[in-house]
Short mmCIF file of C-alpha atoms and ligand atoms in Angstrom, two decimals:
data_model
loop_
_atom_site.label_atom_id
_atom_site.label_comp_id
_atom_site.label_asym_id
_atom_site.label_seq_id
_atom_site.Cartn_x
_atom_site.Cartn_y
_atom_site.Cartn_z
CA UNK W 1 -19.82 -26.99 3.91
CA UNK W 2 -20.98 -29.10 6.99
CA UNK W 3 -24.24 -29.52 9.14
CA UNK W 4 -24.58 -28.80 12.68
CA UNK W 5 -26.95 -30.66 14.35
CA UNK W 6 -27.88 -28.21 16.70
CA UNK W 7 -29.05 -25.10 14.60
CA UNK W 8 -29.85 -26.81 11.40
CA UNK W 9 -28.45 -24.89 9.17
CA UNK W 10 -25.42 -24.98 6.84
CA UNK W 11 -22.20 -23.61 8.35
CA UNK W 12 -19.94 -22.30 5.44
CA UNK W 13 -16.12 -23.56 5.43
CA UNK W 14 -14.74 -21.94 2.77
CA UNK W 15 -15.39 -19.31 0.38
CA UNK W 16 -15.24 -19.03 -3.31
CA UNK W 17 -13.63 -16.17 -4.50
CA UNK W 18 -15.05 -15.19 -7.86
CA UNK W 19 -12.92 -12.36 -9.35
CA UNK W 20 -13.36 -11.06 -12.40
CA UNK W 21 -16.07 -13.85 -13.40
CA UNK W 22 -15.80 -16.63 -15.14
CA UNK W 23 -12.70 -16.20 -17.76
CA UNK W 24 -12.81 -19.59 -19.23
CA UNK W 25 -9.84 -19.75 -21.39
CA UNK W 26 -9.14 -16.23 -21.43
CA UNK W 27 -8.13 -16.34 -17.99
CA UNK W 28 -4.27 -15.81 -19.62
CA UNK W 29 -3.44 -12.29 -20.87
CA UNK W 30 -5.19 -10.94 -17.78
CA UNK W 31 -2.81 -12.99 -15.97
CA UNK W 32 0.07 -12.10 -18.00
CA UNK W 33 -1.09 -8.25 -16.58
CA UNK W 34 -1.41 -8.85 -13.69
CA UNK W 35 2.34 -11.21 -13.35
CA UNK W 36 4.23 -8.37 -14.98
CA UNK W 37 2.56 -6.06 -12.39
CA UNK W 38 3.52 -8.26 -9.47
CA UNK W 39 7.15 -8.41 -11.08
CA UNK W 40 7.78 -4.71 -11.54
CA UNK W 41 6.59 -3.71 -7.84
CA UNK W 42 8.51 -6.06 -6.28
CA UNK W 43 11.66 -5.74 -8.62
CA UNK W 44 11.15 -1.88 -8.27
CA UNK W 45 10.87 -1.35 -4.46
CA UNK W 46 13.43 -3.98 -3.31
CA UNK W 47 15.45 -1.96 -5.53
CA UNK W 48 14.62 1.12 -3.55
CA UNK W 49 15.45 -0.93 -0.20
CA UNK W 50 19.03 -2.08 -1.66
CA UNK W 51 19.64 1.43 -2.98
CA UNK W 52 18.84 2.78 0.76
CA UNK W 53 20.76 0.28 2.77
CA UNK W 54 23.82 -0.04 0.64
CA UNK W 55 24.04 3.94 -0.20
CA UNK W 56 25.30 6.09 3.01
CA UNK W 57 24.47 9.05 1.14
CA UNK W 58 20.67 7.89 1.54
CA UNK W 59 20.94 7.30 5.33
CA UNK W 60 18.64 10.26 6.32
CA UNK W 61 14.76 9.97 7.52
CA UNK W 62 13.83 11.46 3.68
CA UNK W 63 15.28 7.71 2.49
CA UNK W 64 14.26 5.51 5.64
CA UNK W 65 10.61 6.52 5.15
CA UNK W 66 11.08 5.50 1.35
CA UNK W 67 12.82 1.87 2.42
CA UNK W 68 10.42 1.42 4.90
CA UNK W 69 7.78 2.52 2.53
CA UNK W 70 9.02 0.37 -0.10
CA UNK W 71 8.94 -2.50 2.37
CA UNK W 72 5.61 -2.13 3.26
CA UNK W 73 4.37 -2.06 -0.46
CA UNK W 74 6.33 -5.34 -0.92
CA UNK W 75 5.00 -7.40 1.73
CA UNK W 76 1.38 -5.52 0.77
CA UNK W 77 1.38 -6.49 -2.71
CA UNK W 78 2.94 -10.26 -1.82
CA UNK W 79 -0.47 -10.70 0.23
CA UNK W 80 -3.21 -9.86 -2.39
CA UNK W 81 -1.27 -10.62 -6.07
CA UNK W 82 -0.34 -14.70 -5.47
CA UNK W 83 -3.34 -15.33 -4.74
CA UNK W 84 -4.57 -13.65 -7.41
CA UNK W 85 -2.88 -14.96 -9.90
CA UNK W 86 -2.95 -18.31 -8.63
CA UNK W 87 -6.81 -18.03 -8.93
CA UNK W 88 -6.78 -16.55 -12.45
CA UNK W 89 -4.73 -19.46 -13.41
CA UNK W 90 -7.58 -21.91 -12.65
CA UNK W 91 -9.64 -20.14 -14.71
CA UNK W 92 -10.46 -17.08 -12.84
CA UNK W 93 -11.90 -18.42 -9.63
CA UNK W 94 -10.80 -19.97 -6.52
CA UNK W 95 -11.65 -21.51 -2.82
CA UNK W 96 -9.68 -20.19 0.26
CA UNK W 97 -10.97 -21.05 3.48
CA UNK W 98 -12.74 -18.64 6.15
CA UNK W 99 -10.03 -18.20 8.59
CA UNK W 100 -8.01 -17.99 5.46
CA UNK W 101 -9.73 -15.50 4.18
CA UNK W 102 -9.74 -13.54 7.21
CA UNK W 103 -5.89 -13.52 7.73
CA UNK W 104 -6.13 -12.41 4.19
CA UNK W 105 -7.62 -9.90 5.40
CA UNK W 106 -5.63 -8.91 8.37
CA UNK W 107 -2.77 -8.85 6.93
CA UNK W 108 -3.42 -6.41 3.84
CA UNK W 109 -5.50 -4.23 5.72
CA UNK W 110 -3.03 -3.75 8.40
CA UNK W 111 -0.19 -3.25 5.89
CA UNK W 112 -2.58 -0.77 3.96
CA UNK W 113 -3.58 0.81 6.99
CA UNK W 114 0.02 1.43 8.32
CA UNK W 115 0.44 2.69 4.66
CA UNK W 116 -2.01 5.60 5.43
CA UNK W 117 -0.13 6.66 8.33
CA UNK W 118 3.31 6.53 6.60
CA UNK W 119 2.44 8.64 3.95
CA UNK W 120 1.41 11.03 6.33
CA UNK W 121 4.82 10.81 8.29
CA UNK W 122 6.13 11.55 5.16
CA UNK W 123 4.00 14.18 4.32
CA UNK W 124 5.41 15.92 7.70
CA UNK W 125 9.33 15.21 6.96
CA UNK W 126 8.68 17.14 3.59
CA UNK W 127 6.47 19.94 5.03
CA UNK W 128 9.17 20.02 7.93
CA UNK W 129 12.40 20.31 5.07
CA UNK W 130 10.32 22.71 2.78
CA UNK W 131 8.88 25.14 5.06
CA UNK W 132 10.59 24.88 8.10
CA UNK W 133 13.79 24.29 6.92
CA UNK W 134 15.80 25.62 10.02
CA UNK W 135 13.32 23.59 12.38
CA UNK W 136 14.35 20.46 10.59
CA UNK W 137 17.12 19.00 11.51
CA UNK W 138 16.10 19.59 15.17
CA UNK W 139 12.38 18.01 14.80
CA UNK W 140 13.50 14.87 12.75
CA UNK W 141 16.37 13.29 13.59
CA UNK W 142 16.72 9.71 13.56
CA UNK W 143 14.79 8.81 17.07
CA UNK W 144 12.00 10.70 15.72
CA UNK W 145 12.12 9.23 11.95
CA UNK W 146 12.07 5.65 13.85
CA UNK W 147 9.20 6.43 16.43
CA UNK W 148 7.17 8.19 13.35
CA UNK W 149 7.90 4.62 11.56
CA UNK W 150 7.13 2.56 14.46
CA UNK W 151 3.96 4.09 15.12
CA UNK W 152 2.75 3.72 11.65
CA UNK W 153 3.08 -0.04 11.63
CA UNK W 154 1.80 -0.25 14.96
CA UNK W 155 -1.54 2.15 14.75
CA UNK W 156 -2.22 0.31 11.07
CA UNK W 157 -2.31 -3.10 12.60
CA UNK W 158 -4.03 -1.98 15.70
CA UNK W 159 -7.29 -0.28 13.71
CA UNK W 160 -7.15 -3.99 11.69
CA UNK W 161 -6.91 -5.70 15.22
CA UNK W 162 -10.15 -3.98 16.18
CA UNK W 163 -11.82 -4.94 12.90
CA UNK W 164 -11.06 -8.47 13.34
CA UNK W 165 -12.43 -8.91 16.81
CA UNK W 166 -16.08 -7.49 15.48
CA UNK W 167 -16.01 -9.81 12.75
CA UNK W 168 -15.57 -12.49 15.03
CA UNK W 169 -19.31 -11.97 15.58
CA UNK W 170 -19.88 -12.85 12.11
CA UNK W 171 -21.66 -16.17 11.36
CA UNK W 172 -21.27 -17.37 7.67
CA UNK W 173 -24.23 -19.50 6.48
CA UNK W 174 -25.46 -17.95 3.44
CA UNK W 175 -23.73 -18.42 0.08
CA UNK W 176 -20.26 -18.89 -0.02
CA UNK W 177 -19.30 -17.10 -3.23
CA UNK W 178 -17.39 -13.74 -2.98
CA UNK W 179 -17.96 -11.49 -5.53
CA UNK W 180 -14.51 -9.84 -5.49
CA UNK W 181 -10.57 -10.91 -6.14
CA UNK W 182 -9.54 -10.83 -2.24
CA UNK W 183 -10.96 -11.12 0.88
CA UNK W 184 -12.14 -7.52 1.32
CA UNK W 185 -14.18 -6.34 4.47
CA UNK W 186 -17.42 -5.41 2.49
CA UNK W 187 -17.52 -8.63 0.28
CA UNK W 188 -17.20 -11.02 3.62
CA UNK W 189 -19.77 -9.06 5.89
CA UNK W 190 -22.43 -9.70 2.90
CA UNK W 191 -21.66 -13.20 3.65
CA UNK W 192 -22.78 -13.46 7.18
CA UNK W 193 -26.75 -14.59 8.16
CA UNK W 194 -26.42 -12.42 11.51
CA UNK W 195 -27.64 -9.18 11.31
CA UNK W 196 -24.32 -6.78 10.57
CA UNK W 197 -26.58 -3.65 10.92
CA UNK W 198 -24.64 -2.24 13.76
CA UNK W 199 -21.16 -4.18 12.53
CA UNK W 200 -21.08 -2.80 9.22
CA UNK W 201 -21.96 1.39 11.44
CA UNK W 202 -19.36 0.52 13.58
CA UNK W 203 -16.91 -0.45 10.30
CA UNK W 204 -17.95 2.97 9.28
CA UNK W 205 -17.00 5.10 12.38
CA UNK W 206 -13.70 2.69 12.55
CA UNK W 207 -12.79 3.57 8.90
CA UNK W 208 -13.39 7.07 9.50
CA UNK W 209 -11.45 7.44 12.85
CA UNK W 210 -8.58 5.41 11.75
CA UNK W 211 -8.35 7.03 8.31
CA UNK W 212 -9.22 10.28 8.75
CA UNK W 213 -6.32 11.68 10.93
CA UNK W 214 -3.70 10.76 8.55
CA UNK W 215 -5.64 12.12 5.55
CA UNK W 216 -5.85 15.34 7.11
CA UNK W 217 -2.42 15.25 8.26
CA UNK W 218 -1.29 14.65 5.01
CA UNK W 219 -3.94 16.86 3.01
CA UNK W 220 -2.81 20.09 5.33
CA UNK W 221 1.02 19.30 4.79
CA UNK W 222 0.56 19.56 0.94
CA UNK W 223 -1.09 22.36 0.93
CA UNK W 224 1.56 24.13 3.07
CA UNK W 225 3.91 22.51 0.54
CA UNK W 226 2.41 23.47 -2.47
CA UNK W 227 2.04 27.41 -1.31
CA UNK W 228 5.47 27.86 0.20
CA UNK W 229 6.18 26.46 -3.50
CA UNK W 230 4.41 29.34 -5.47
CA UNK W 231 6.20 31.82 -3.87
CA UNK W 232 9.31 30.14 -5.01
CA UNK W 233 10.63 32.93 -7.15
CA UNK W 234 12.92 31.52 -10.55
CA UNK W 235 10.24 29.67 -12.16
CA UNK W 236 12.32 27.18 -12.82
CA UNK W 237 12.43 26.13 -9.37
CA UNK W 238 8.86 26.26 -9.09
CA UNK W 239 8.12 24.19 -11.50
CA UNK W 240 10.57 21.56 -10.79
CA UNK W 241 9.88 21.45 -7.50
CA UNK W 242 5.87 21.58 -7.93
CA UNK W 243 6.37 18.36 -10.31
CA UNK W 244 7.70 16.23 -7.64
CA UNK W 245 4.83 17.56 -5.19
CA UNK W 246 2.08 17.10 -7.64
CA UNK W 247 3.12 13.41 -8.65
CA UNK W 248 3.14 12.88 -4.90
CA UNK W 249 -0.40 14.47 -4.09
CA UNK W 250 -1.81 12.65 -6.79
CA UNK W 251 -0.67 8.90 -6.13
CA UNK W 252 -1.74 9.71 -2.23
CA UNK W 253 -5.38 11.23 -3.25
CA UNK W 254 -5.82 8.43 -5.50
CA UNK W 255 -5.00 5.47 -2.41
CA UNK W 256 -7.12 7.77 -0.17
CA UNK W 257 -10.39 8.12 -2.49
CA UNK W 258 -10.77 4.95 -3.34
CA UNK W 259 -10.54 3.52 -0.29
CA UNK W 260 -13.20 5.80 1.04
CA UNK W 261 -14.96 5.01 -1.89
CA UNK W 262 -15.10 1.21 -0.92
CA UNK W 263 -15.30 1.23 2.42
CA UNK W 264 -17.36 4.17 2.97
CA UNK W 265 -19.97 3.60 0.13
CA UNK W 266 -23.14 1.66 0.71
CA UNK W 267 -22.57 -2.11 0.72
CA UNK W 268 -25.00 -3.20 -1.98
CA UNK W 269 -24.96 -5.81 -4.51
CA UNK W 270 -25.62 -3.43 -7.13
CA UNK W 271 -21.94 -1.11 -6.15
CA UNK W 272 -20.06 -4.72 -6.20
CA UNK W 273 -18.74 -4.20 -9.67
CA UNK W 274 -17.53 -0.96 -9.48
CA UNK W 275 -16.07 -1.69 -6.23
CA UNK W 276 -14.22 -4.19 -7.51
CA UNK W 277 -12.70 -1.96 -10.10
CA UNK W 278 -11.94 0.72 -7.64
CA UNK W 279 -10.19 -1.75 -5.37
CA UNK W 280 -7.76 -2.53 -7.93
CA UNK W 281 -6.21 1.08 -7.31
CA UNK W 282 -5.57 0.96 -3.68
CA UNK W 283 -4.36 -2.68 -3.80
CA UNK W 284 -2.32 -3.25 -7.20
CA UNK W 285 -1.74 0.21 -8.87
CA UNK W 286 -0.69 2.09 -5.65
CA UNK W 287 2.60 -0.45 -4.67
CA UNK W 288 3.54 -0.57 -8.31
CA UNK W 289 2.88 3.28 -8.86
CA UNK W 290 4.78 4.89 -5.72
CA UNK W 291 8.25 3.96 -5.86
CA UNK W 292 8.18 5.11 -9.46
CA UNK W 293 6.94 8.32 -8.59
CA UNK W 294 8.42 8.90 -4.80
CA UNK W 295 11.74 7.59 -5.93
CA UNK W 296 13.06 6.32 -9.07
CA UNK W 297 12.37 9.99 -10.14
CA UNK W 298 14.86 11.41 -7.38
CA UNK W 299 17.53 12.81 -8.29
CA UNK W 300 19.46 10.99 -5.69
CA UNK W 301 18.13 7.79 -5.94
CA UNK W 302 19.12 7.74 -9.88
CA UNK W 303 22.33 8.69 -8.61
CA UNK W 304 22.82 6.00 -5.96
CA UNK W 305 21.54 3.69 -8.90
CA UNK W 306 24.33 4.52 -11.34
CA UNK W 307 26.82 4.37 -8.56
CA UNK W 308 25.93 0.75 -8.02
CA UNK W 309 25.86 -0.46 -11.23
CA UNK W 310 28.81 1.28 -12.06
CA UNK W 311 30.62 -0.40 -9.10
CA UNK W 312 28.51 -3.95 -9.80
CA UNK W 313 30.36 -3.56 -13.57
CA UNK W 314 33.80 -2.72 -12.32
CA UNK W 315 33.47 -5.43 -9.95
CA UNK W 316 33.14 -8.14 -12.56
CA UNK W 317 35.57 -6.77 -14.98
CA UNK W 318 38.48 -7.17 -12.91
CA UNK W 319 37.72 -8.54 -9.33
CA UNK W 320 40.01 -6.77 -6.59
CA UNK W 321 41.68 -4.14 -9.42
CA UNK W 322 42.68 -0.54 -8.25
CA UNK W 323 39.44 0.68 -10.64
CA UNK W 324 37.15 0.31 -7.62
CA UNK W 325 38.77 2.89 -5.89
CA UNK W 326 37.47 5.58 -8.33
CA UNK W 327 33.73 4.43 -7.51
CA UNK W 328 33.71 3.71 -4.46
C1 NAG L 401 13.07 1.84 8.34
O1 NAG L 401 13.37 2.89 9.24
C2 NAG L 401 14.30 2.56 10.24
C3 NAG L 401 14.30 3.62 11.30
O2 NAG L 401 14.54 4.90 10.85
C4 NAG L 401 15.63 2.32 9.57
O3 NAG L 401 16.65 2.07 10.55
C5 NAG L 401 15.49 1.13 8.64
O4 NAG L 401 16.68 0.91 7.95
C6 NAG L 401 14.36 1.37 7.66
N1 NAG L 401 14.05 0.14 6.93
C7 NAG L 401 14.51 -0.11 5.70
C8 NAG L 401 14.07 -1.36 5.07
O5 NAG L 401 15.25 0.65 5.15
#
């Protein structure tokens, strides 16, 4: 913290990130969660992203929405869990600076944002292969799979670019302790002295006309989904076919309520606690979750999978032998 002469009053630096309180010594099996977390999602969807690239059976928009989905959650997870952890390992809190804090920011909210739209891209391929199957190889083929892709990064990080320049009005001279594990939106508005009346509305009406599309998008392509799927008639296929689609609907109503939850919700010191908690879904449990359930439990993927460790075994066995012919 520093003076400046001219208002006279304190003009905060950097921010103290509190996270889950004070841990003290404890500070290590929490961690220990938290690392093994980190580990799996990253392990599991650069898996998915080898699998995709290496497989040509998986070179259809189905498995470049997963890679690029997979990607996403990697780079999203990368910029909330090291610092995380890093600040767990002091003991459960940590300083970052303000304009860290705010790229932070930026850069998980745009990846999370471009998230929301993704999902619902991919909520229309699956809509478009289950009940329109004869519609779908002319309405997505690979121009439309990449524009769909493109425009999902590029919308996310264009609501977040919007964000950013209103909390460039923000002037931090309060406290400089954050009550939360990452830079969130809520948790740094509290911090400014300006009045954020009409930021935090206009957060609001952002949140909801960014968000909102692609959760009705995705919402109304389930639903199609999941009736063209009771009038499926072995029941058999129904159920197989409704397991996949439920364990879908219910990582992507999870990621969507609690977001709303947070960013929608009054932004009081007494919600701060159960905002926290409810934070932890959309930011650690939703990258580790979803390529579990969107892929590892294809049938395809686990096929691609045995392929390539079959061929990674051969490979070493004997280097160059005729045995790699049968695999490959
Ligand atoms: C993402 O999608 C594009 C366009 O369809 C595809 O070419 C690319 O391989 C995908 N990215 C990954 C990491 O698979």
């Amino acid at each position: 913290m520093e003076k400046t002469g001219q208002e006279n009053e304190t003009v905060v630096t950097s921010f103290l990130l509190l996270g889950f309180g004070d841990l003290g010594d404890q500070w290590f099996p929490l961690f220990l969660l938290f690392l093994m977390i980190y580990v799996a999602t990253m392990a599991g969807n650069i898996l998915i992203i080898m699998l995709v690239i290496t497989d040509h059976h998986l070179h259809t928009p189905m498995y470049f929405f997963l890679a690029n989905l997979s990607c996403l959650e990697s780079c999203y997870s990368s910029s909330i869990l090291p610092l995380m952890l890093a600040n767990l390992s002091k003991g459960g809190q940590g300083t970052v600076s303000v304009t860290g804090c705010m790229v932070q920011y930026y850069v998980f909210a745009s990846l999370g944002a471009s998230e929301c739209y993704l999902l619902a891209a991919m909520s229309y391929d699956r809509y478009l292969a289950i009940c329109k199957p004869l519609l779908y190889t002319t309405r997505m083929n690979g121009q439309v799979c990449f524009q769909l892709i493109a425009g999902s990064w590029i919308s996310g990080s264009l609501a977040v670019n919007i964000v950013i320049y209103v909390m460039q009005q923000l002037r931090f001279c309060k406290s400089h302790k954050i009550n939360h594990f990452l830079c969130d939106l809520n948790p740094i508005v509290r911090q400014a002295c300006n009045d954020t009346h009409l930021i935090e509305l206009l957060i609001v009406f952002l949140a909801g006309l960014f968000s909102l599309p692609p959760f009705l998008l995705t919402l109304a392509s389930y639903v199609s989904i999941i009736s063209a799927i009771l009038r499926i008639p072995t029941s058999s296929g129904r159920k197989k076919a409704f397991s996949t689609c439920s364990s879908h609907l219910i990582v992507v109503s999870v990621f969507y309520s609690t977001i709303m939850i947070v960013y929608m919700l009054p932004n009081t010191e007494a919600l701060q606690d159960l905002n926290k908690v409810f934070s932890l879904f959309y930011t650690v449990l939703t990258p580790f979750f979803n390529p579990l359930i969107y892929s590892l439990r294809n049938k395809e993927v686990k096929e691609a999978f045995r392929k390539s460790v079959a061929r990674l075994c051969v490979f070493h066995r004997s280097r160059g032998s005729k045995l790699m012919h049968f695999f490959t």
